Tab-separated table of C-alpha atoms in Angstrom:
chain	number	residue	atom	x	y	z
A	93	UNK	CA	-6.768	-194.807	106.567
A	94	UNK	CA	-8.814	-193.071	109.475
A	95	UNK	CA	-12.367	-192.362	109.616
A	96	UNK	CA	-11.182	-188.923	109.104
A	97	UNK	CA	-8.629	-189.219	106.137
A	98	UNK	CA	-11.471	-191.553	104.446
A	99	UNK	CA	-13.993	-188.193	105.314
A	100	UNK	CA	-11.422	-186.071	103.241
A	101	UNK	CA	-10.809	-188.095	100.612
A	102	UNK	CA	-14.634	-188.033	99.916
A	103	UNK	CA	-14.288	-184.360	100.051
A	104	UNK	CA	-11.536	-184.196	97.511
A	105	UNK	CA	-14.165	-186.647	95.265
A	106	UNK	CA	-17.129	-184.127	95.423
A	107	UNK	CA	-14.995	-180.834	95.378
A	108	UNK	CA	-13.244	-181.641	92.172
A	109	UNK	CA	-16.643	-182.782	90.624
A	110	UNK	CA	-18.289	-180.798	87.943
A	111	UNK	CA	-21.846	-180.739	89.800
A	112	UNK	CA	-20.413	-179.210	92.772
A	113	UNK	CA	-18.172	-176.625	90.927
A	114	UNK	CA	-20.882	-175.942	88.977
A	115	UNK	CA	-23.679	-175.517	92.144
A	116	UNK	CA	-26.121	-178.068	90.032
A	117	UNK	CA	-28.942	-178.685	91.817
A	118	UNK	CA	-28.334	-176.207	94.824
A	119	UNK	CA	-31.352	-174.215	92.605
A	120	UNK	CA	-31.602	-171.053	94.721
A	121	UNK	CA	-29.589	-172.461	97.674
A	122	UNK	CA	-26.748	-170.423	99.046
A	123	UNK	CA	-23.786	-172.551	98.283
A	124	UNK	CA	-22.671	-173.151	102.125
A	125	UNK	CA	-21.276	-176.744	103.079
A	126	UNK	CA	-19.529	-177.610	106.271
A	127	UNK	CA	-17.749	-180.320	106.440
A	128	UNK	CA	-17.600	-181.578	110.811
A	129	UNK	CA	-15.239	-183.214	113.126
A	130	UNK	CA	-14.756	-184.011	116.934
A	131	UNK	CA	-13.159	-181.875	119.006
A	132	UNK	CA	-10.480	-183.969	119.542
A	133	UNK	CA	-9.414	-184.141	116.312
A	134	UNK	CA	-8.881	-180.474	115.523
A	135	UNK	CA	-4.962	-181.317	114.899
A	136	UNK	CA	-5.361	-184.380	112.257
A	137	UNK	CA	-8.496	-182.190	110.660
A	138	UNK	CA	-5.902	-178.767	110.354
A	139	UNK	CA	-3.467	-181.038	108.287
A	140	UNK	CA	-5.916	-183.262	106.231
A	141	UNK	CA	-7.571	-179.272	105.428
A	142	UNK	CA	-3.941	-178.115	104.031
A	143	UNK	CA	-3.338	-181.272	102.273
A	144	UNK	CA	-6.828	-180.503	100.402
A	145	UNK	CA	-6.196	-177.215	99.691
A	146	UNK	CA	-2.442	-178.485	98.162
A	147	UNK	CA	-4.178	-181.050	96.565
A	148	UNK	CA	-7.331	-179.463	94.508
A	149	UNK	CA	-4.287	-176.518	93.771
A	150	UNK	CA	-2.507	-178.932	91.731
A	151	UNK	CA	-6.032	-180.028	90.461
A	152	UNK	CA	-6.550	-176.873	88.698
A	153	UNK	CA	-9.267	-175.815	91.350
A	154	UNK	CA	-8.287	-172.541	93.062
A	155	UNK	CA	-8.989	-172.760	96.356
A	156	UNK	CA	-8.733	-169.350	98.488
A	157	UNK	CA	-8.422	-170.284	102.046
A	158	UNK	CA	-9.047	-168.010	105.014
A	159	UNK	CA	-8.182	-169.139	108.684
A	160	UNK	CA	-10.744	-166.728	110.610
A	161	UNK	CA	-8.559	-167.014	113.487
A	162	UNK	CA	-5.553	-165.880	111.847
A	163	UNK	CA	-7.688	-163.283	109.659
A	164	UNK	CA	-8.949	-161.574	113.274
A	165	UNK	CA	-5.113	-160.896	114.037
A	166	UNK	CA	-4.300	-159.826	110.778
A	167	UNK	CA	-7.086	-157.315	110.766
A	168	UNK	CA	-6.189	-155.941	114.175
A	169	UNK	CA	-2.754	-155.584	113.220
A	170	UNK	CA	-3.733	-153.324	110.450
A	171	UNK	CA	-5.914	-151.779	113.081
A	172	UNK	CA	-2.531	-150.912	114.837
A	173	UNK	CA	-4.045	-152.337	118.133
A	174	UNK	CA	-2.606	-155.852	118.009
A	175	UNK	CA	0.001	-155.179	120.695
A	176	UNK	CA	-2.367	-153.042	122.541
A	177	UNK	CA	-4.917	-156.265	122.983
A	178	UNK	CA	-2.045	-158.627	124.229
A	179	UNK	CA	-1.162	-156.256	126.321
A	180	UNK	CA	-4.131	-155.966	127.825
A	181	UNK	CA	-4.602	-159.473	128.265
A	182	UNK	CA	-3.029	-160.082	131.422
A	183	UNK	CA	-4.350	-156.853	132.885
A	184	UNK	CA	-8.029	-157.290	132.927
A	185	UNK	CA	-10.574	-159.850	133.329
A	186	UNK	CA	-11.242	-162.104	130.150
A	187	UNK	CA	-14.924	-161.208	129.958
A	188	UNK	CA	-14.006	-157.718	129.623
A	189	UNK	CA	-11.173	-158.734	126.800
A	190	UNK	CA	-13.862	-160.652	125.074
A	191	UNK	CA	-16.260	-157.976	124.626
A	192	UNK	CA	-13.373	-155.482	123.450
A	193	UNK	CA	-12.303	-158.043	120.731
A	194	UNK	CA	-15.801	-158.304	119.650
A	195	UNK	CA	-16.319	-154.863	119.626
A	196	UNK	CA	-12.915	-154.374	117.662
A	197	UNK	CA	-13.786	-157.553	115.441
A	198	UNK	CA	-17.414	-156.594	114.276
A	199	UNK	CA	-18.208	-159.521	111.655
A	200	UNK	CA	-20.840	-157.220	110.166
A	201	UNK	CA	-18.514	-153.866	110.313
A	202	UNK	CA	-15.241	-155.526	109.979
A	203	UNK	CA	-14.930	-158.954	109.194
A	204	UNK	CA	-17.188	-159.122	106.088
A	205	UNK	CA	-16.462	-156.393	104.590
A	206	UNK	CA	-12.457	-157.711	104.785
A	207	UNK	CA	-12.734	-161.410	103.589
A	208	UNK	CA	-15.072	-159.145	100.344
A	209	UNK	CA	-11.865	-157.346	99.922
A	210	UNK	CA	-10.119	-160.439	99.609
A	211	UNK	CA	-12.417	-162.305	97.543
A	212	UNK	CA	-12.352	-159.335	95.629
A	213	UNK	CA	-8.423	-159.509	94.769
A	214	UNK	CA	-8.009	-163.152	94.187
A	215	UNK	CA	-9.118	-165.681	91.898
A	216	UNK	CA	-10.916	-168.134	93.400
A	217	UNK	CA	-13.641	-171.358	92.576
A	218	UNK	CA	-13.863	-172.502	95.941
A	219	UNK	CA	-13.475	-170.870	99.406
A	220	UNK	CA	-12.690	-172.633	102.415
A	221	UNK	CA	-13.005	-171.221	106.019
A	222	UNK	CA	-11.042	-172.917	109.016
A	223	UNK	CA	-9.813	-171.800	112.024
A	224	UNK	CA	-13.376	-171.827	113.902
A	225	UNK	CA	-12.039	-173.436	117.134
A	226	UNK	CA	-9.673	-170.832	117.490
A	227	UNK	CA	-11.195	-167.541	116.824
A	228	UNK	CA	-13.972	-169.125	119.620
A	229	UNK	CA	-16.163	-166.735	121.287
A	230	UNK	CA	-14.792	-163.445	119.636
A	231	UNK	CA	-16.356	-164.979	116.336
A	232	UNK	CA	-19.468	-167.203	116.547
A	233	UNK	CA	-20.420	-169.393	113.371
A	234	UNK	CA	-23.371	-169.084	112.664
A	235	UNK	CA	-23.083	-164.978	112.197
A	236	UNK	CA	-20.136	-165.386	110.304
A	237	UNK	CA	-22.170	-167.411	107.317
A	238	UNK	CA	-25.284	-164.933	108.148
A	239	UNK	CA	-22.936	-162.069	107.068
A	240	UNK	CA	-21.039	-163.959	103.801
A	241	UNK	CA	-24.941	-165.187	102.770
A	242	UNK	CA	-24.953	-161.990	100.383
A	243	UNK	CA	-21.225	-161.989	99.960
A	244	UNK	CA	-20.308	-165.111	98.755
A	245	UNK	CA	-23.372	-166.290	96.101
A	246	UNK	CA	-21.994	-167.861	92.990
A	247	UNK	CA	-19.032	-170.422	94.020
A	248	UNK	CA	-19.349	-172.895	97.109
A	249	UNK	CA	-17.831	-171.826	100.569
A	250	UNK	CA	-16.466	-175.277	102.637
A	251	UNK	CA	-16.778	-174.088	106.262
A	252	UNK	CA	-14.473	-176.863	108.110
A	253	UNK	CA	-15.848	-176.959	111.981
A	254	UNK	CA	-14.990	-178.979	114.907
A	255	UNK	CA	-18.516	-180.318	116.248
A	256	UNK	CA	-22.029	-181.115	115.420
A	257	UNK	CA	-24.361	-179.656	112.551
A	258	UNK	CA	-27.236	-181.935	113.247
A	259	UNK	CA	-31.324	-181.257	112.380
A	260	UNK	CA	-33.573	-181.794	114.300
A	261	UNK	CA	-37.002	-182.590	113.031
A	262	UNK	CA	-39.866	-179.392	113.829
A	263	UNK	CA	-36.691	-177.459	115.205
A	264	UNK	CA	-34.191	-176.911	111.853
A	265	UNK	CA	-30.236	-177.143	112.370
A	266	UNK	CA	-28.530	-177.052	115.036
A	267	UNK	CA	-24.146	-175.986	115.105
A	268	UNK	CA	-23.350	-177.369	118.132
A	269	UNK	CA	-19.357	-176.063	118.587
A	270	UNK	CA	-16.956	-178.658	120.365
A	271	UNK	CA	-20.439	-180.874	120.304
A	272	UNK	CA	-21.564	-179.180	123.250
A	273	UNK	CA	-21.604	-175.505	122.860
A	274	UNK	CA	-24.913	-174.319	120.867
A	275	UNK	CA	-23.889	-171.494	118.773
A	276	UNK	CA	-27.914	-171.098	117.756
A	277	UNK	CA	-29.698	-172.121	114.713
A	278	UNK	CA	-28.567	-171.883	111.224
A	279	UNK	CA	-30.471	-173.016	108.597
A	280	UNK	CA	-28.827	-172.725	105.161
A	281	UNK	CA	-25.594	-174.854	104.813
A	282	UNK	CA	-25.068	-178.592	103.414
A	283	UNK	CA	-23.841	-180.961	105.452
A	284	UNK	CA	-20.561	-182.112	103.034
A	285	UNK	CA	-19.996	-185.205	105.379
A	286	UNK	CA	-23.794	-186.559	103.841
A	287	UNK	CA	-23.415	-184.287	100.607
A	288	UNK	CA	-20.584	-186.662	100.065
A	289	UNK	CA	-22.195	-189.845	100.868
A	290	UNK	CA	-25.029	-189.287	98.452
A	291	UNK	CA	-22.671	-188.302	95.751
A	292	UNK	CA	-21.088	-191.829	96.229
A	293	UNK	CA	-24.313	-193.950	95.958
C-alpha cells in the first residue's frame, strides 16, 4: 500500500465515523477539511478520490461530489458560450482568455450560487470538491471556500488539493497550489491528513 492509498484509507476511517458526521467538537468551526497531495500524484489521488466516494456510497454515507473543473464547463455550457471560449482559444493571447473565463466564471456571481443549487437538489452528508488542479487560475482556492463559508454550514465539505496547506506560526495558513504557487491565506479549514492522525491515537 502507498503512502497515498494508506492517506485514504485513514480518510475512509474518519469520514465514516460518527464524530465527524456529526461535526463534534468543530464547536463553531466551519466544517472545511482538505485532505493534500504532491503534484505529482494528481493521477493516483483522482482514482483513490472515486474509489472513496464508491466506497462511503455503499457505506450508507451520501457523498455529493463536484469536480470544479468539470462544474466551470458545465456552467458555461448552459451559458451557451462553451464553444465560443474554445474557439477563442487559439485566437488570442492566454492572459486575455484567462481574464474572460474569470469574468464568465464569477465564484461569487456564478459559481456559488450553482454548487447552492445543487446542494439544494440532492441529498447529501458529505461534500467533496476535486478537480482544483484543473480549473487552475480561472478558479483560485482559497475564494472558492471564502464563498461556500455561508453556503455549506451544517455537514463537512472534503476539499481534495494537490499541494501544501501548511501554518506558519505568527502568519496563519498558508495553500500553497502545486507546493509552490501561493494562492494567499486561508484560515478556516482542517487539515484531514493530521485530523486523521489524531483520530487514530
Amino acid at each position: 500500500m502507498t503512502n497515498l492509498q494508506q492517506q485514504f484509507e485513514n480518510h475512509y476511517r474518519v469520514i465514516t465515523s460518527a464524530g465527524f458526521l456529526q461535526r463534534q467538537g468543530l464547536a463553531n468551526e466551519v466544517p472545511f477539511f482538505i485532505s493534500t497531495f504532491s503534484a505529482d500524484q494528481q493521477v493516483e489521488a483522482e482514482g483513490l478520490v472515486n474509489s472513496l466516494f464508491m466506497r462511503l456510497q455503499t457505506q450508507g454515507v451520501d457523498v455529493l461530489k463536484i469536480d470544479l473543473f468539470e462544474f466551470c464547463l458545465e456552467l458555461l455550457e448552459q451559458q451557451g458560450v462553451l464553444e465560443d471560449y474554445l474557439a477563442m482559444e487559439s485566437q488570442i493571447k492566454k492572459a486575455d482568455l484567462k481574464d474572460a473565463l474569470v469574468g464568465a466564471l464569477s465564484v461569487q456571481d456564478k459559481i456559488a450560487p450553482a454548487i447552492a443549487r445543487k446542494l439544494a437538489e440532492q441529498n447529501w452528508k458529505v461534500l467533496f470538491l476535486c478537480g482544483v488542479g484543473r480549473a487552475y487560475p480561472i478558479l483560485r482556492t482559497h475564494t472558492v471556500l471564502s464563498n461556500l463559508q455561508s453556503i455549506v454550514v451544517s455537514q463537512p465539505t472534503v476539499l481534495f488539493f494537490p499541494g501544501r496547506y501548511t501554518f506558519v506560526d505568527g502568519s496563519g495558513a498558508s495553500l500553497d497550489l502545486f507546493g509552490n504557487l501561493n494562492e494567499e491565506r486561508y484560515y478556516r479549514a482542517f487539515n484531514l491528513n493530521n485530523y486523521q492522525l489524531q483520530q487514530s491515537q
